[in-house]
Every structure is written in C-alpha cells, then in structure tokens.
PDB file of C-alpha atoms in Angstrom:
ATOM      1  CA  UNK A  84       0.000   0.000   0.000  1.00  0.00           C
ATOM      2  CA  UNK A  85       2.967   2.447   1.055  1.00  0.00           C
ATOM      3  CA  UNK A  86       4.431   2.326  -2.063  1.00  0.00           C
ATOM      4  CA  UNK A  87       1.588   3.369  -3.906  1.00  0.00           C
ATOM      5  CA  UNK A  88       0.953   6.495  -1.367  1.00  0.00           C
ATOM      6  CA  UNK A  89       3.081   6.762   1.735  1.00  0.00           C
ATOM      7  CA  UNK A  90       0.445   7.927   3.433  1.00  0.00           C
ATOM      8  CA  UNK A  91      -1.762   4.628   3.055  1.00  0.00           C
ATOM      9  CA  UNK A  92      -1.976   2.890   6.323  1.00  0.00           C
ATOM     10  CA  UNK A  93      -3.676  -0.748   7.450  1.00  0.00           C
ATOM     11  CA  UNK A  94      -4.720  -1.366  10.904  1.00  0.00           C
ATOM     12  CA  UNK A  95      -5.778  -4.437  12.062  1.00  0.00           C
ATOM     13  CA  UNK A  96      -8.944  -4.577  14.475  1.00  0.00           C
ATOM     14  CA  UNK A  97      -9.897  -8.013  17.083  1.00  0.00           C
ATOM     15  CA  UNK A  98     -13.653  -7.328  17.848  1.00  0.00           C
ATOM     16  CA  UNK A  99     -13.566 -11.154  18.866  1.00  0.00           C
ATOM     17  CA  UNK A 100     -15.238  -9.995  21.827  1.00  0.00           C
ATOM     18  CA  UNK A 101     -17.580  -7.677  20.507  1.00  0.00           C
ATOM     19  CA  UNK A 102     -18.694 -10.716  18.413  1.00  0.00           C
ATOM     20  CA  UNK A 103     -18.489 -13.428  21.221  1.00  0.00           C
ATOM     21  CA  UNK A 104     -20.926 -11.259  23.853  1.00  0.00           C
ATOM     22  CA  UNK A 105     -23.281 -11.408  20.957  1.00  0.00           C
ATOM     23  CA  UNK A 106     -23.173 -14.023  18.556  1.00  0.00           C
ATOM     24  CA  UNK A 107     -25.567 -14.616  15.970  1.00  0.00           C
ATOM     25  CA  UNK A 108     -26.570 -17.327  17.267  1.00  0.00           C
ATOM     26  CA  UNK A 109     -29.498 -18.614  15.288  1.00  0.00           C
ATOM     27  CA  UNK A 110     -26.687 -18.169  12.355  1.00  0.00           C
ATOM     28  CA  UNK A 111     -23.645 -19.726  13.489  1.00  0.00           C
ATOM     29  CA  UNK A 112     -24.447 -23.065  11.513  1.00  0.00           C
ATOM     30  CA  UNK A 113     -24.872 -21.301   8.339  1.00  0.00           C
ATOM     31  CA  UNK A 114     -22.943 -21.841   4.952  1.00  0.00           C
ATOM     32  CA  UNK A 115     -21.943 -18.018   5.828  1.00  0.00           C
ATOM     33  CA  UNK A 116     -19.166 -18.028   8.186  1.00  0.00           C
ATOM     34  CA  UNK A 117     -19.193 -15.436  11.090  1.00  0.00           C
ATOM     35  CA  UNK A 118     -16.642 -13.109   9.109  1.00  0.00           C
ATOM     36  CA  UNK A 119     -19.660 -12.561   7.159  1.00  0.00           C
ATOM     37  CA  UNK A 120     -21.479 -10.818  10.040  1.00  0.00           C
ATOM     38  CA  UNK A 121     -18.568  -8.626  11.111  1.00  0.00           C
ATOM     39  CA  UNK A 122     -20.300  -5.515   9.200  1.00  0.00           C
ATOM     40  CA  UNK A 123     -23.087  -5.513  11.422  1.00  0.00           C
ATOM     41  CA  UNK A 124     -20.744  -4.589  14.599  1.00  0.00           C
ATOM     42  CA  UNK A 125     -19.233  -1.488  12.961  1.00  0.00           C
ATOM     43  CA  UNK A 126     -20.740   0.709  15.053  1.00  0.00           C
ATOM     44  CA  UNK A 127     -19.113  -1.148  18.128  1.00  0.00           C
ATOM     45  CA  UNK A 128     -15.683  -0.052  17.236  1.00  0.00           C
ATOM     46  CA  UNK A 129     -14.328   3.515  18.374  1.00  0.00           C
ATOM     47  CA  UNK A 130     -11.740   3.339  15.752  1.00  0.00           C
ATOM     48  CA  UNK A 131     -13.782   4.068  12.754  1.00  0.00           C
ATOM     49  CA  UNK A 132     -15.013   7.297  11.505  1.00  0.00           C
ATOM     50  CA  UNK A 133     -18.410   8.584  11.054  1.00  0.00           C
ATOM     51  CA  UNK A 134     -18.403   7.555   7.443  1.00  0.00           C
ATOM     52  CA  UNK A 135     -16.961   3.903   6.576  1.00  0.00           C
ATOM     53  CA  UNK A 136     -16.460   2.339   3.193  1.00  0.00           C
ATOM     54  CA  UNK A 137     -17.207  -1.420   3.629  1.00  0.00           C
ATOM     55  CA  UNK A 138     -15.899  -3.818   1.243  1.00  0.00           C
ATOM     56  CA  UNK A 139     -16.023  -7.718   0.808  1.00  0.00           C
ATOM     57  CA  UNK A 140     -13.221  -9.781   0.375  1.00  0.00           C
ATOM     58  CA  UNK A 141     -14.117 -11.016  -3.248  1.00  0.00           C
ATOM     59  CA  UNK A 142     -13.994  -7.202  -4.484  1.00  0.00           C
ATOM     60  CA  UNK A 143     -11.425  -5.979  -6.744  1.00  0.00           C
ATOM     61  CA  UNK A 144     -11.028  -1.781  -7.303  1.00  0.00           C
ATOM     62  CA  UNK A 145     -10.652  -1.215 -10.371  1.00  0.00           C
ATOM     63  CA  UNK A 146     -10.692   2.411 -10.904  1.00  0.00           C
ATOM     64  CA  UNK A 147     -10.961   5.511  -7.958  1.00  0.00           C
ATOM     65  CA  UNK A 148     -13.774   5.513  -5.990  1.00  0.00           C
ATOM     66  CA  UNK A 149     -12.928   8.938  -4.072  1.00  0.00           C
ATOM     67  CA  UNK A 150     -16.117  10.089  -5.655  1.00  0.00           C
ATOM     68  CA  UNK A 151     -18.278   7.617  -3.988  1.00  0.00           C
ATOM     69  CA  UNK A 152     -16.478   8.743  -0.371  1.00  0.00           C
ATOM     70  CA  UNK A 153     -17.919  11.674  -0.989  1.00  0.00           C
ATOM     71  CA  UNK A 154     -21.427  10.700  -1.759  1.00  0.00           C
ATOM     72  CA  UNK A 155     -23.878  12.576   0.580  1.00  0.00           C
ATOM     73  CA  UNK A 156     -25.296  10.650   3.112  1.00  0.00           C
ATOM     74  CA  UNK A 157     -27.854  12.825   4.810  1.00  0.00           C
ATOM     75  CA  UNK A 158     -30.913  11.071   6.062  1.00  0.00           C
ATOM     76  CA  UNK A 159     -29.376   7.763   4.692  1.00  0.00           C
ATOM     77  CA  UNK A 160     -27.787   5.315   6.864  1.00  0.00           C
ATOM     78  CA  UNK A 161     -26.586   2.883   3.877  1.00  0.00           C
ATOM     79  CA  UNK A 162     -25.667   2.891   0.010  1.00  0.00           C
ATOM     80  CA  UNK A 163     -25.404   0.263  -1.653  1.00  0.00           C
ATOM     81  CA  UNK A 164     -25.886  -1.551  -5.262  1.00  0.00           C
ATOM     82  CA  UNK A 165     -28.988  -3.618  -5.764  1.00  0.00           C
ATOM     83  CA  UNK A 166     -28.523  -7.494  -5.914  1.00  0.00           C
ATOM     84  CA  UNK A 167     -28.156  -8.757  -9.099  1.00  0.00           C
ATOM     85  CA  UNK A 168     -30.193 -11.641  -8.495  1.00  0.00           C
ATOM     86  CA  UNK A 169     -31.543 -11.052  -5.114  1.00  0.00           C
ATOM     87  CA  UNK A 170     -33.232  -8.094  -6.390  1.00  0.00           C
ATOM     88  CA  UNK A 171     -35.640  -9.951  -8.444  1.00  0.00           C
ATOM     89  CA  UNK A 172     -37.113 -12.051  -5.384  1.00  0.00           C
ATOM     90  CA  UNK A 173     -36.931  -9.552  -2.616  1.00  0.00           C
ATOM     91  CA  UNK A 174     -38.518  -6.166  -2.159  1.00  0.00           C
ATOM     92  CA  UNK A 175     -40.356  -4.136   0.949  1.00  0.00           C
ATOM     93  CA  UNK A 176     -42.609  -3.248  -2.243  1.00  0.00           C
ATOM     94  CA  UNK A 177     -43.957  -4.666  -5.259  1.00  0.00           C
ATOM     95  CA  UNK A 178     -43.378  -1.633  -7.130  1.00  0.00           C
ATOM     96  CA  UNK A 179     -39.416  -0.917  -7.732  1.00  0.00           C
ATOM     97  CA  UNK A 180     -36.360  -2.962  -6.759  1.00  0.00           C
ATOM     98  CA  UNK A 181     -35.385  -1.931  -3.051  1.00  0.00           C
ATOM     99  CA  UNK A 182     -32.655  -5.151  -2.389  1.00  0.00           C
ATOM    100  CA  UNK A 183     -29.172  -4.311  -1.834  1.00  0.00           C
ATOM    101  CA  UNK A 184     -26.294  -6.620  -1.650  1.00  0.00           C
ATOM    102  CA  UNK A 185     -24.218  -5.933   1.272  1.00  0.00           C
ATOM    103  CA  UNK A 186     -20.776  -6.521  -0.262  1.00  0.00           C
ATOM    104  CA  UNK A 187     -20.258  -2.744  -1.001  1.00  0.00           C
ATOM    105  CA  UNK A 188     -21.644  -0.731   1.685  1.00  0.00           C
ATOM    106  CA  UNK A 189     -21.173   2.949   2.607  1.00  0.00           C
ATOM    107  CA  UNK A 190     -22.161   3.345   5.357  1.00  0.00           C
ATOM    108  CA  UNK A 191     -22.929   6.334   7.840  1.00  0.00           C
ATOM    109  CA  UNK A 192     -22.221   5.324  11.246  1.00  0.00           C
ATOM    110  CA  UNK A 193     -22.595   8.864  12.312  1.00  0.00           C
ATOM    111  CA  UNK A 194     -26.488   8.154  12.222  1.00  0.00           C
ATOM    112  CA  UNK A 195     -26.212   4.494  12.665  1.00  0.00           C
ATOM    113  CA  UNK A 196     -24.992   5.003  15.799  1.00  0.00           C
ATOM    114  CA  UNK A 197     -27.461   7.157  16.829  1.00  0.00           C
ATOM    115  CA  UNK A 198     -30.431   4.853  15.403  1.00  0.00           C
ATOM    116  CA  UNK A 199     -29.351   1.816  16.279  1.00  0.00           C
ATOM    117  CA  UNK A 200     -29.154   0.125  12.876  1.00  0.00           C
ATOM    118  CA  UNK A 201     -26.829  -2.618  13.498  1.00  0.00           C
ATOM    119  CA  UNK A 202     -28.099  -2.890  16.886  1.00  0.00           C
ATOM    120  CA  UNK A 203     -31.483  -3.858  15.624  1.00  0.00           C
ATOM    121  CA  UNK A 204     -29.917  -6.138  12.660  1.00  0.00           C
ATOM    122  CA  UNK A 205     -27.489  -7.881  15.240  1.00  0.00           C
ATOM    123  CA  UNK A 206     -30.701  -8.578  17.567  1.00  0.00           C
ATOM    124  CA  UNK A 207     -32.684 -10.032  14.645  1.00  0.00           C
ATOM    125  CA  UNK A 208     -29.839 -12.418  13.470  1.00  0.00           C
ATOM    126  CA  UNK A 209     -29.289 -13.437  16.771  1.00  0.00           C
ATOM    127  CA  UNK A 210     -32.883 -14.739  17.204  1.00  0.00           C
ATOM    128  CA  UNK A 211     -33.623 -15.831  14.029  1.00  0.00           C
ATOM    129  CA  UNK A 212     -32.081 -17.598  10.927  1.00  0.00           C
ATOM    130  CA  UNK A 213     -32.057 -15.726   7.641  1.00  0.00           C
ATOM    131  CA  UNK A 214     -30.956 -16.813   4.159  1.00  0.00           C
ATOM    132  CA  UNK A 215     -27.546 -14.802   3.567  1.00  0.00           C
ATOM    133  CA  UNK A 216     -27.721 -13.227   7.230  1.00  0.00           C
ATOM    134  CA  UNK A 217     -25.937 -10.387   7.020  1.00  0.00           C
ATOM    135  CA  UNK A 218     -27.347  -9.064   4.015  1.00  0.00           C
ATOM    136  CA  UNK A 219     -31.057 -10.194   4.751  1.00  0.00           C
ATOM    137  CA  UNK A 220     -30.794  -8.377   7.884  1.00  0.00           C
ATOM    138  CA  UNK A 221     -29.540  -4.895   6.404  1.00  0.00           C
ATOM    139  CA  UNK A 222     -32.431  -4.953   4.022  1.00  0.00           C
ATOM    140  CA  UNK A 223     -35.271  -5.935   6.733  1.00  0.00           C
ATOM    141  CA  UNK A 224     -34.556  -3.393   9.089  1.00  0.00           C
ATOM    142  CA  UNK A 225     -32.795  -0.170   6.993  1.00  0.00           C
ATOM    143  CA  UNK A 226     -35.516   2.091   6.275  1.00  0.00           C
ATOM    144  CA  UNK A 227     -32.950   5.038   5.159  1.00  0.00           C
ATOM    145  CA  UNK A 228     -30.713   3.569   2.178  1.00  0.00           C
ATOM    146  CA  UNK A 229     -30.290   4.920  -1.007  1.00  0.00           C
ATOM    147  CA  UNK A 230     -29.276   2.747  -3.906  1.00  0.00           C
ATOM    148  CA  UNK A 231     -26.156   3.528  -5.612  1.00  0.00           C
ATOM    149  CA  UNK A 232     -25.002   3.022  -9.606  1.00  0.00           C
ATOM    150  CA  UNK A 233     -24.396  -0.648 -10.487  1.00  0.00           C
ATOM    151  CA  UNK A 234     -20.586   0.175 -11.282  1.00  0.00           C
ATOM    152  CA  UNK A 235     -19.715   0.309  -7.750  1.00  0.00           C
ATOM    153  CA  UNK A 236     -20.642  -3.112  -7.054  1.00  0.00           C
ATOM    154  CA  UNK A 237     -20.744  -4.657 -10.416  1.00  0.00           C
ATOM    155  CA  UNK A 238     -21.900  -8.416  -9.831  1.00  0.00           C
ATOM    156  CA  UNK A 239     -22.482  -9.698 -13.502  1.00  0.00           C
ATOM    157  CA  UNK A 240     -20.838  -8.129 -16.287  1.00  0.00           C
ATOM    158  CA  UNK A 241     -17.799  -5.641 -16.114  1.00  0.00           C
ATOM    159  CA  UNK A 242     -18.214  -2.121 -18.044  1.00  0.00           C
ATOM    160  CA  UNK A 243     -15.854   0.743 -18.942  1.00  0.00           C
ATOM    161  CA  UNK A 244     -16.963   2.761 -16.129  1.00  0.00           C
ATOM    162  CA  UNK A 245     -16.840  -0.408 -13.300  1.00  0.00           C
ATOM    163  CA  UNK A 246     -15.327   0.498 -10.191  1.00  0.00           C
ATOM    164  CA  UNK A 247     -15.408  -2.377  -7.705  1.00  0.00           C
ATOM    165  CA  UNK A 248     -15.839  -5.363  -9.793  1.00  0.00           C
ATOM    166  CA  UNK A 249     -17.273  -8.205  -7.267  1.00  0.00           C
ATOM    167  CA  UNK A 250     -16.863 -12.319  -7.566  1.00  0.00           C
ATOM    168  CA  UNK A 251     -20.303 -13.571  -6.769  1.00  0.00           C
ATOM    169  CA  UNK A 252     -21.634 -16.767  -7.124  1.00  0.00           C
ATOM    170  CA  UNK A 253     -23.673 -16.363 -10.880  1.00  0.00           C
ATOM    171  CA  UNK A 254     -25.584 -18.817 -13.032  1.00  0.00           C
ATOM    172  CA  UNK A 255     -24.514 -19.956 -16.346  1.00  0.00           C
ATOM    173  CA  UNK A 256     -27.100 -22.152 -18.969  1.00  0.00           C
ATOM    174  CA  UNK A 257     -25.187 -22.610 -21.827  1.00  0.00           C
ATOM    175  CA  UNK A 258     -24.295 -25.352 -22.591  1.00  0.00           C
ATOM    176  CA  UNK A 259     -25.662 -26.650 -19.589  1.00  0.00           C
ATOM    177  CA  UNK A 260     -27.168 -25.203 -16.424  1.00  0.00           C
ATOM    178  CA  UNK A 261     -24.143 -24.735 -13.700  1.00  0.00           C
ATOM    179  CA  UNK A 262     -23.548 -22.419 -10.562  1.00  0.00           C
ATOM    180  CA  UNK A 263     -20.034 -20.669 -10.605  1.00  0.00           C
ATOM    181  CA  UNK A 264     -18.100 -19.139  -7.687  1.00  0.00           C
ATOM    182  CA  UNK A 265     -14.865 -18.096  -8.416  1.00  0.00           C
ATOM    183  CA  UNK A 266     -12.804 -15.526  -5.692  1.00  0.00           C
ATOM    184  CA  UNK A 267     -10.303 -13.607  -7.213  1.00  0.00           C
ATOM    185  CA  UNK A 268      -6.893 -14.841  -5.848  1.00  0.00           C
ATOM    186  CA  UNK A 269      -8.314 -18.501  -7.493  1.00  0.00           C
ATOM    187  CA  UNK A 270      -6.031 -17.688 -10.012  1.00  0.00           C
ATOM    188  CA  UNK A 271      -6.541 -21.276 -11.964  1.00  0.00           C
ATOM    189  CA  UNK A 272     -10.223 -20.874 -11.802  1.00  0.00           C
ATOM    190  CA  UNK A 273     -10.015 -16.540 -12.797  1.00  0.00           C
ATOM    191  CA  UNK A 274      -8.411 -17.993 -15.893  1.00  0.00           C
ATOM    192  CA  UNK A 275      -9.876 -21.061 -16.999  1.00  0.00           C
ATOM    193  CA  UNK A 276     -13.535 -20.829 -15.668  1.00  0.00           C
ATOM    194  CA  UNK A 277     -14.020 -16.611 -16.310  1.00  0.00           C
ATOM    195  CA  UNK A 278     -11.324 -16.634 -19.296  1.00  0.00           C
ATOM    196  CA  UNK A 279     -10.342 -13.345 -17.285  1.00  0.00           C
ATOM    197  CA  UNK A 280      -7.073 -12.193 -17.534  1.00  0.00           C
ATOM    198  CA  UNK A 281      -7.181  -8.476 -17.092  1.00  0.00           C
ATOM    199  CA  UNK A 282      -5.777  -8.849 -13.064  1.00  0.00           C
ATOM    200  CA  UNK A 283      -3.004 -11.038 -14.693  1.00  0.00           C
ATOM    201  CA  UNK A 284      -0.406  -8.257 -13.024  1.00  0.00           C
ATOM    202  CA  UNK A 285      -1.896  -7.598  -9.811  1.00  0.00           C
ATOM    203  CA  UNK A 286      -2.336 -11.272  -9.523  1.00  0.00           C
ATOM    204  CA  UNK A 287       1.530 -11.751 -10.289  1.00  0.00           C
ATOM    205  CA  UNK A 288       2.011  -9.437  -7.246  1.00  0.00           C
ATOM    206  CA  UNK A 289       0.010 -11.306  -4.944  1.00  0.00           C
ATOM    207  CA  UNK A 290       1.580 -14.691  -5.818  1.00  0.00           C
ATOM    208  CA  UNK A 291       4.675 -12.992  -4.589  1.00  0.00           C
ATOM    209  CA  UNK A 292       3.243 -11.120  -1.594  1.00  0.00           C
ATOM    210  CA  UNK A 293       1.242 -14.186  -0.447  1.00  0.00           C
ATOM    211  CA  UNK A 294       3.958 -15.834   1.322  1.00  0.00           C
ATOM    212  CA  UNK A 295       4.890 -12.576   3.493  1.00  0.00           C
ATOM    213  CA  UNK A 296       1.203 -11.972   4.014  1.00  0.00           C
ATOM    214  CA  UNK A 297       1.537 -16.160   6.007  1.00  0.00           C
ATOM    215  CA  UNK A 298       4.282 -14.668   8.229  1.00  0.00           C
ATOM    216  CA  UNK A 299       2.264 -11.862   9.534  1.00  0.00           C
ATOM    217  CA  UNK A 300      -0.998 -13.231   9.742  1.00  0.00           C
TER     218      UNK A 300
END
C-alpha cells in the first residue's frame, strides 16, 4: 500500500469480543461463516469514523472511488448496489427494486450510531435464521438507504466505467445449467472458468506477496 501512497496505512482490528458477547446465534451453523457478520458490529468499534467504506473480500477496485467517499449521506444510513439476483425475489414493495447486496456498503455510522441500525440487525440475526444473514438483515430493518449506480458493485458483467468489480456466485445455462463461484486470488479458476485475464499483473504481485502476508498473519 505504502508504495503506492506513503500515506496509506492498514490497521488491524480483534472485535472477537464484541462478536463473542453477541453471537448470531441462530446463524452460526450457516454456509456463511461469522466473518460474514462482522459488518453488522461497525458501530461497536471507536476506531472508525463517522463515514466507513465497507468492502467484501471477493472485491477488486478497479478504478478511484474517491467520488463515492464523498457521496452525501444525509438522512441515509446505507448505500449500496442492488442485488443482481436477489433483487428480483426480494422487495419491501412490489413496485421498484429496493434489495441491496451488502458486499459494497457505505455506510454512515454517524447516524447508525445514533439509530441503532446494526443494533437492531445484530438482535434479529441473533434470534432468528435468515438466508444470507448479514445481508437479509440490512435490508429488513434499513428504512434510510439509497441505492447507488451498479458500477460500484458490479456483480455480472464488467463495463468501462466499473469500479469495484465483485466475484459472486452467478448462473450460467449454456451449454448446460451450472452455478459458478470463483474468488479472485483462485487464479486457476479466474483464468480457466471466467477466461479473465485483465488482473493477470496484480495477480503476479500477490503470488509474490502471499507468502509474506503467512508470516504476519
């Protein structure tokens, strides 16, 4: 990060006991592991600022996203992209698409802390099991979100203007009906299974940083 701007930093957080004085316990036995929940106690940590840029593991930057930093966020306690599948089958009303997916997520803890946003979620997913938890929560309870362009959380198929490109499961039906996750430091599968070579260089650099990454984790 430092070589790219001196002024980069990365600081590493243990809210294992935020987390273990309340689990999501109706969750735990999930497919998603408890890493996945870890957004919902954001407003538990004193470290972070009033406005926090969440992003999923499987996300790759591909372009600045200062601009989206600076989105206002008055009366709005999330943004976020809609689901690319998810918003199909899920909606607080039948007549416009309302479902965000959670892997991109500004979020205003400003007025999350003062509402009790995550509080509520982490009570519901502690009492009762949801399909994708995390995300299922967000959109049950958030009342104040506003839906951001698709190019910061592109899910499907990249454009010019893509910003955070995102390696979600997807469906495929030619020639046959199949269900594809690939994460992007599967480099094999990036290549062979997406025919995407485009990271090829930043991918080179994490083969090489991967081992110092072991020593220091």
């Amino acid at each position: 990060m430092r070589q790219e701007n001196p002024q980069h930093r990365l600081t590493r957080i243990d809210i294992t006991d935020l987390f273990m004085a309340n689990p999501p316990q109706a969750n735990m036995t999930t497919m998603f592991t408890p890493y996945c929940m870890l957004r919902l106690y954001a407003d538990l940590i004193p470290e972070l600022p009033d406005c926090v840029l969440y992003l999923d593991t499987d996300i790759v930057c591909r372009r600045s996203f200062s601009n989206l930093y600076q989105e206002p966020m008055k009366d709005v306690d999330i943004a976020g992209v809609l689901d690319h599948y998810g918003k199909w089958w899920f909606h607080h009303k039948l007549t416009w698409f309302d479902y965000i997916n959670s892997g991109v997520l500004l979020m205003n803890l400003a007025s999350i802390r003062q509402d009790g946003l995550l509080v509520r979620c982490r009570r519901l997913i502690r009492h009762r099991w949801l399909f994708m938890p995390d995300q299922s929560a967000l959109n049950i309870i958030a009342k104040s979100k506003q839906i951001l362009p698709r190019k910061y959380n592109e899910q499907h198929k990249v454009e010019t203007d893509t910003v955070f490109q995102h390696f979600t499961t997807s469906f495929r039906f030619w020639p046959r009906f199949r269900i594809v996750t690939v994460k992007p430091w599967q480099i094999s599968a990036v290549h062979q299974q997406l025919g995407l070579h485009e990271y090829d260089d930043l991918l080179n650099d994490y083969r090489q940083l991967a081992p110092k990454l072991k020593e220091v984790s």
